Each structure stands twice: as structure tokens, then as C-alpha cells.
mmCIF file of C-alpha atoms in Angstrom:
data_model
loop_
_atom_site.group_PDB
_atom_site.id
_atom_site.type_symbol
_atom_site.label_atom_id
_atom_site.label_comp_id
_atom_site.label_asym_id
_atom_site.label_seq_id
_atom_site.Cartn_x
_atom_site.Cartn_y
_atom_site.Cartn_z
ATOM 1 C CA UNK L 153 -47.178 3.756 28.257
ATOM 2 C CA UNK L 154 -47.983 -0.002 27.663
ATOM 3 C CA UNK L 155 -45.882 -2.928 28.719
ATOM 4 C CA UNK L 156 -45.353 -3.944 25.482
ATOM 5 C CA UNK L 157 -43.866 -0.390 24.404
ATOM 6 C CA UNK L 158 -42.013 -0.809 27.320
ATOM 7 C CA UNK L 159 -40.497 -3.902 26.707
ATOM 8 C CA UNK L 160 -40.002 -2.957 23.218
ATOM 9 C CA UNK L 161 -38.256 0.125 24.007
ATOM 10 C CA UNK L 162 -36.057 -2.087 26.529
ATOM 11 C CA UNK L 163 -35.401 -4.519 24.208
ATOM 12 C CA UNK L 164 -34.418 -2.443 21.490
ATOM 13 C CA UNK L 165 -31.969 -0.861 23.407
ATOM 14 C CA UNK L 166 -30.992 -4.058 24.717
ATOM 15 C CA UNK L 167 -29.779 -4.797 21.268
ATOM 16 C CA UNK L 168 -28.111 -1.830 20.228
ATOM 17 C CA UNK L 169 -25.850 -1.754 23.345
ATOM 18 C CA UNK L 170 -24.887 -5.379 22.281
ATOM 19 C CA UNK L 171 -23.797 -4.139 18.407
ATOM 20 C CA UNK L 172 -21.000 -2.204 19.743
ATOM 21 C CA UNK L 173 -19.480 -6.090 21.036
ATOM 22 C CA UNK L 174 -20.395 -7.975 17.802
ATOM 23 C CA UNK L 175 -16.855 -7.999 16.977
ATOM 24 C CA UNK L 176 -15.859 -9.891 20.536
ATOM 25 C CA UNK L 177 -19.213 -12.408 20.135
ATOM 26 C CA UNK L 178 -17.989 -13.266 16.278
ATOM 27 C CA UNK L 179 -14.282 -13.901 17.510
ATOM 28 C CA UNK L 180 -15.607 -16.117 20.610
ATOM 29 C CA UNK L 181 -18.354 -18.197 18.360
ATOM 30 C CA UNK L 182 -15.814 -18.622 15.196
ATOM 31 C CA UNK L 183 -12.983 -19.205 18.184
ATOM 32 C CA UNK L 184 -15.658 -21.942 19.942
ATOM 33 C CA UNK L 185 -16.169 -23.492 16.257
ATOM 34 C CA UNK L 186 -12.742 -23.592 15.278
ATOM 35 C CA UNK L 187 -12.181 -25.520 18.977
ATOM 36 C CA UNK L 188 -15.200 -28.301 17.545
ATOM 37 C CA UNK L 189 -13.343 -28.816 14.332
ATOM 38 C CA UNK L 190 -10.010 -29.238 16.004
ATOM 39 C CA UNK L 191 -11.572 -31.491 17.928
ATOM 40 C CA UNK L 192 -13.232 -33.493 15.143
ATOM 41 C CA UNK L 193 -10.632 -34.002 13.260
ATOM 42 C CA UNK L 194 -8.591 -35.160 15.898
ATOM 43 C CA UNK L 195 -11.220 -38.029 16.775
ATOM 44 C CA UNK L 196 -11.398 -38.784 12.506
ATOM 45 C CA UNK L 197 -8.067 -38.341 11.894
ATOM 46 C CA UNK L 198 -7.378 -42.235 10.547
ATOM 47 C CA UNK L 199 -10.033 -41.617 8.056
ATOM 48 C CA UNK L 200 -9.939 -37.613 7.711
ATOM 49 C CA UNK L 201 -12.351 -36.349 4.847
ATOM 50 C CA UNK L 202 -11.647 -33.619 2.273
ATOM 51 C CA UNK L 203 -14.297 -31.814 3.844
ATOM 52 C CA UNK L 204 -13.228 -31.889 7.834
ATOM 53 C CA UNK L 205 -10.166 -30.645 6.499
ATOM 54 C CA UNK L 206 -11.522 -28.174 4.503
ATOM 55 C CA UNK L 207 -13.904 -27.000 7.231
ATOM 56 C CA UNK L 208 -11.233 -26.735 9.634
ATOM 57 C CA UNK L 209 -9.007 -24.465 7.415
ATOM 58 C CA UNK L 210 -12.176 -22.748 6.533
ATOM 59 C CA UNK L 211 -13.014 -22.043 10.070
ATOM 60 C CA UNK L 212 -9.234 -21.050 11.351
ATOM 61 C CA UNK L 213 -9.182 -18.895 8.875
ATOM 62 C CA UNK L 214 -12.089 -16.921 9.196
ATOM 63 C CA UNK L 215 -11.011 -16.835 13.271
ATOM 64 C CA UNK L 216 -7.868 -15.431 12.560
ATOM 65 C CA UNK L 217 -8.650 -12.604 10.226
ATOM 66 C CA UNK L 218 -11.045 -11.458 12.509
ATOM 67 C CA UNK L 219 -8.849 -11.751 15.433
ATOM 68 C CA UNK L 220 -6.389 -9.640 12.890
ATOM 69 C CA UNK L 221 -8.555 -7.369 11.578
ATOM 70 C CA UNK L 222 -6.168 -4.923 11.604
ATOM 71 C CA UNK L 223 -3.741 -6.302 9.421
ATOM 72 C CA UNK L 224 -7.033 -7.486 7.069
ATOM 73 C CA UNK L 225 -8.009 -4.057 6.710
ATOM 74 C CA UNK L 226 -4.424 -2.740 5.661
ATOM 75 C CA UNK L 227 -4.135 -5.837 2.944
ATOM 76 C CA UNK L 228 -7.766 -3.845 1.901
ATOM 77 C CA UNK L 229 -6.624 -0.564 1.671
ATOM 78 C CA UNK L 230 -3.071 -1.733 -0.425
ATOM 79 C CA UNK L 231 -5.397 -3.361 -2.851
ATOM 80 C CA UNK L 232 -7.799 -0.587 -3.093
ATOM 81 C CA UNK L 233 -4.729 2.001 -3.893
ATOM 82 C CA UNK L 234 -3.233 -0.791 -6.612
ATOM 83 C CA UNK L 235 -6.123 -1.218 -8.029
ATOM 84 C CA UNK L 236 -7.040 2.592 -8.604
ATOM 85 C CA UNK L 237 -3.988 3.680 -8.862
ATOM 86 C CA UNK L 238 -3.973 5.108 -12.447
ATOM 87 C CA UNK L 239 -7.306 6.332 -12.158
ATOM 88 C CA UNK L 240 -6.954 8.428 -9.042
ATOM 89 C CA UNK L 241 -3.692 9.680 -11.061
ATOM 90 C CA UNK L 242 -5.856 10.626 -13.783
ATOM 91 C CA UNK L 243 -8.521 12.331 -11.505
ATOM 92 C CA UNK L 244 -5.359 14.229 -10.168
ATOM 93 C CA UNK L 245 -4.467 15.292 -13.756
ATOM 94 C CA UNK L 246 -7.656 16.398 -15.272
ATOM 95 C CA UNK L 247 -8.058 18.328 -12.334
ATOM 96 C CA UNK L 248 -4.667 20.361 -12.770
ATOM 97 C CA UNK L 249 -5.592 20.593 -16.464
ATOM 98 C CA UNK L 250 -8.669 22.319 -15.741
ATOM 99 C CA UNK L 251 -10.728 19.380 -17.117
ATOM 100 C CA UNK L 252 -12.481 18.899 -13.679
ATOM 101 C CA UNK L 253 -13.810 22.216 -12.153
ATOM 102 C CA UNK L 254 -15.445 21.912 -9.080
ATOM 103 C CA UNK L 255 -17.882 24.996 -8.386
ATOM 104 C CA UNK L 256 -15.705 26.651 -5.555
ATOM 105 C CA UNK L 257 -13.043 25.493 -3.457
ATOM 106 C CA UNK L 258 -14.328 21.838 -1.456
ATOM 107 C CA UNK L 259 -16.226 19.152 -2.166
ATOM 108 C CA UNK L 260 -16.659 17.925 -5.908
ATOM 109 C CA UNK L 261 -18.422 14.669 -6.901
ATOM 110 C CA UNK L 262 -16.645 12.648 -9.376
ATOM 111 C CA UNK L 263 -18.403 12.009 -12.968
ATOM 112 C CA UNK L 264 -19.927 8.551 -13.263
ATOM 113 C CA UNK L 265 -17.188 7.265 -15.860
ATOM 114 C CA UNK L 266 -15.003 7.271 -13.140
ATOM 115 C CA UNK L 267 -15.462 4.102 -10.425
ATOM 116 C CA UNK L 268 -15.526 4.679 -7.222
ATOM 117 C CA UNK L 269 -12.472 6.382 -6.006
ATOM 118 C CA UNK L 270 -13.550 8.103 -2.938
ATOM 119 C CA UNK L 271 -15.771 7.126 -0.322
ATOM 120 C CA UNK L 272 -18.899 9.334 0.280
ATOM 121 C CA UNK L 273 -20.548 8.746 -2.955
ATOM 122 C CA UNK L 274 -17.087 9.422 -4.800
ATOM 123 C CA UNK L 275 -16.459 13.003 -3.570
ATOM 124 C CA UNK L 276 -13.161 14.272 -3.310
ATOM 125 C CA UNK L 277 -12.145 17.557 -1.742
ATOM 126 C CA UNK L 278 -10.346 20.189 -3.587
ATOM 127 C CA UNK L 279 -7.950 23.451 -2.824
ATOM 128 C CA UNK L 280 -5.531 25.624 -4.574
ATOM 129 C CA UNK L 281 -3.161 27.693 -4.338
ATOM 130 C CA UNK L 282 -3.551 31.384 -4.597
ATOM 131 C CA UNK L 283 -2.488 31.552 -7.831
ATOM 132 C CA UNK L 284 -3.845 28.442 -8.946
ATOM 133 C CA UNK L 285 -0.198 26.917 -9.114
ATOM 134 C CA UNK L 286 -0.391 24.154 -7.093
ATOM 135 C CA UNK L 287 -3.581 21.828 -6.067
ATOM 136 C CA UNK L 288 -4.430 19.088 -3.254
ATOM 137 C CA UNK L 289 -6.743 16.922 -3.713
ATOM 138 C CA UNK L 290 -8.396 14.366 -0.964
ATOM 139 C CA UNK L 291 -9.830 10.685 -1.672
ATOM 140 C CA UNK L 292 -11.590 9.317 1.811
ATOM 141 C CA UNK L 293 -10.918 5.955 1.353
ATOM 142 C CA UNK L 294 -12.576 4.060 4.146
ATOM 143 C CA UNK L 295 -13.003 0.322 4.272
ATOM 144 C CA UNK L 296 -15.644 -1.924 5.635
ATOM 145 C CA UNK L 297 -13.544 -2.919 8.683
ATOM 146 C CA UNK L 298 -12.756 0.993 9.437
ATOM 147 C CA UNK L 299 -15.639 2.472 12.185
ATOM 148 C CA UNK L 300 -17.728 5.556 10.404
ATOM 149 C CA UNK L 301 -15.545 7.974 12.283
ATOM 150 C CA UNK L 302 -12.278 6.768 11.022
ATOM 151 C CA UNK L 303 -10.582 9.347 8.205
ATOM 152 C CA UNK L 304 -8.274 7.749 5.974
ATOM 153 C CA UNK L 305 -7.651 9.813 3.365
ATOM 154 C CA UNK L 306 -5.304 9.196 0.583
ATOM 155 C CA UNK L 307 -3.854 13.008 -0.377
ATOM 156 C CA UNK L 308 -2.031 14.198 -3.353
ATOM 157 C CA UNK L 309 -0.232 17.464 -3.666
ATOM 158 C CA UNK L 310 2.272 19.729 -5.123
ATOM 159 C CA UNK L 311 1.903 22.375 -2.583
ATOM 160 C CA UNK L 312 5.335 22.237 -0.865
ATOM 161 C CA UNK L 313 3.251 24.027 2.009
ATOM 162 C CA UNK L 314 0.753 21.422 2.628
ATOM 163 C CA UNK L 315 3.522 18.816 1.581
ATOM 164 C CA UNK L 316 5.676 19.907 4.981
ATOM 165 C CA UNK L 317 2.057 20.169 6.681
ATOM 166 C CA UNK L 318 2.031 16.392 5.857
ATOM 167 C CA UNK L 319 5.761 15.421 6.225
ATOM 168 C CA UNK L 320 5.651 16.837 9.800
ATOM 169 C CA UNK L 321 2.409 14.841 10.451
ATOM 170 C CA UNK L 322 4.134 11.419 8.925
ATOM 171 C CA UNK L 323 6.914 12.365 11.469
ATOM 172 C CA UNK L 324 4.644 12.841 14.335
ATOM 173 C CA UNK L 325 2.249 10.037 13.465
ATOM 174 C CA UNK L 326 4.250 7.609 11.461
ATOM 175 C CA UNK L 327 2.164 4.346 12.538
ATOM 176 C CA UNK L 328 -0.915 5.603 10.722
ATOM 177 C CA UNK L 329 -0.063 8.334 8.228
ATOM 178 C CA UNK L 330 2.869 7.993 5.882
ATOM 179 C CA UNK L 331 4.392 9.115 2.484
ATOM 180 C CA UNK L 332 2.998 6.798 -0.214
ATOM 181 C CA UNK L 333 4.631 7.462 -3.061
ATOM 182 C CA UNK L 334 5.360 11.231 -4.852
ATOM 183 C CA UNK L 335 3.091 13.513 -3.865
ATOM 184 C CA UNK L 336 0.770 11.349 -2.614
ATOM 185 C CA UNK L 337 0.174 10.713 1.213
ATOM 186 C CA UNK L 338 -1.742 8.499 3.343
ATOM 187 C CA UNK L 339 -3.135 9.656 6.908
ATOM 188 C CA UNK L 340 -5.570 9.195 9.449
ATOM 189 C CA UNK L 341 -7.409 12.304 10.474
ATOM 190 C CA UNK L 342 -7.565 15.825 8.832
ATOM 191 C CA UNK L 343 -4.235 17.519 8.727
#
């Protein structure tokens, strides 16, 4: 093997090993910058400009959603079920109407006049009952803050078996999976 492959190869790795602690190098440079505008406009604060100020709150502000990202990616996830809110209802209905079929019980991708409701290239996962009474019906709903491995799902059903499957789970678990509204459920990994 060359050197340079070598190197490369180091390198590369290098690199990847040092993605996994982007998160702490963002909050210490936009911590270190929010320090420099502090400090700024502390020195021009007789003659403070709309744009030091601006700057500042700019920086701060980017510093402490990072530094919260947790509550950032909650605020995300509220305004994701607002805004879809109806449609995911009517994705729910057409489905117990027998207006969306998927192929078997699973996995069915979403037509394209519906926006994206479900993460995964809008798939949503499907069962029913025996007797085709009652249905559940899974939206992943990740958001860009969540890691790949993270499963929040948003879950409506009528089953009152998967319903106590999900009420014992919000019981168990009630910092990350909860009752949402009717029927409808959010948690954090597969039930």
C-alpha cells in the first residue's frame, strides 16, 4: 500500500470519528462567538449599531437552540403534527373506508397527492384486526435533529388491544411516549 493511501485511509477515518462530536464543536464555536459579540458590544455600547445588536441576538440565539436541541426538536415535531393534522386524519379515514388498500398487511406508500406525512419516503405501516374491524396505522415521523435510529412514530388506532398495548407503554415510558389526542399516540420505539 502507498503512503498516500495510507494517509488517506487515516485521514478519512480521522474525520468520520470527529462527525459523531460535531454537535459539541458547533456549541463551543457558536458559544466562543457569542463570547466576541458580548464582548463587542460591551466595548461599543455608547454608540451600539443596529447590526452589533442584531448579531448578538443572532448569535445567542443560534447558541442556545443548539445547546437545547431537545426542546427545538419537540417545538418541530408539535408543528409537524398541527400542520398535518387533518391530512394524517384523512389518510386514517380512507384507509378504514377501504379507499387505501395496501397489498398485504405492512408497509404501504402513500399516493403523491398526499404531502409528506411519514418519513421513509411517506410509508406508513398498516394492520387489522381479524375481522377487519378495527385498524392501526403508523406515521414515522422523524425530524432533522432526531439520530437515524430514533423511532418516533405517531400511531392511530381503534383496536382497544393495541390501545392498552400503548396505554401501558405511556404509563411505563411517559417522558417520551404519550396519548396525543383520541386514538392517536405518540412513542419512541416499536411497541
Amino acid at each position: 500500500m502507498k503512503k498516500t493511501t495510507l494517509l488517506l485511509i487515516v485521514l478519512m477515518w480521522f474525520a468520520l470519528y470527529l462527525v459523531q462530536f460535531s454537535w459539541l464543536f458547533m456549541l463551543l464555536a457558536l458559544f466562543m462567538l457569542t463570547i466576541v459579540e458580548i464582548v463587542k458590544t460591551v466595548r461599543e455600547r455608547r454608540q451600539l449599531s443596529k447590526q452589533r445588536l442584531l448579531s448578538l441576538f443572532s448569535i445567542t440565539t443560534l447558541f442556545l437552540l443548539t445547546m437545547f436541541d431537545w426542546n427545538v426538536s419537540r417545538w418541530i415535531e408539535q408543528a409537524d403534527r398541527a400542520i398535518f393534522n387533518a391530512k394524517r386524519q384523512e389518510v386514517v379515514e380512507q384507509i378504514k373506508s377501504g379507499q387505501l388498500k395496501p397489498a398485504s398487511k405492512g408497509y404501504f406508500r402513500l399516493p403523491y397527492s398526499f404531502p409528506c406525512l411519514s418519513s421513509g419516503g411517506n410509508l406508513v405501516w398498516i394492520t387489522r384486526s381479524e375481522n377487519n374491524q378495527y385498524v392501526t396505522v403508523r406515521f414515522d415521523t422523524k425530524n432533522m435533529f432526531s439520530s437515524y435510529s430514533a423511532n418516533i412514530q405517531l400511531v392511530y388506532t381503534n383496536d382497544p388491544e393495541v390501545a392498552a398495548n400503548l396505554e401501558g407503554l405511556t404509563e411505563l415510558y411517559p417522558v417520551n411516549n404519550w396519548k396525543v389526542r383520541s386514538n392517536w399516540y405518540r412513542t419512541y420505539s416499536n411497541y
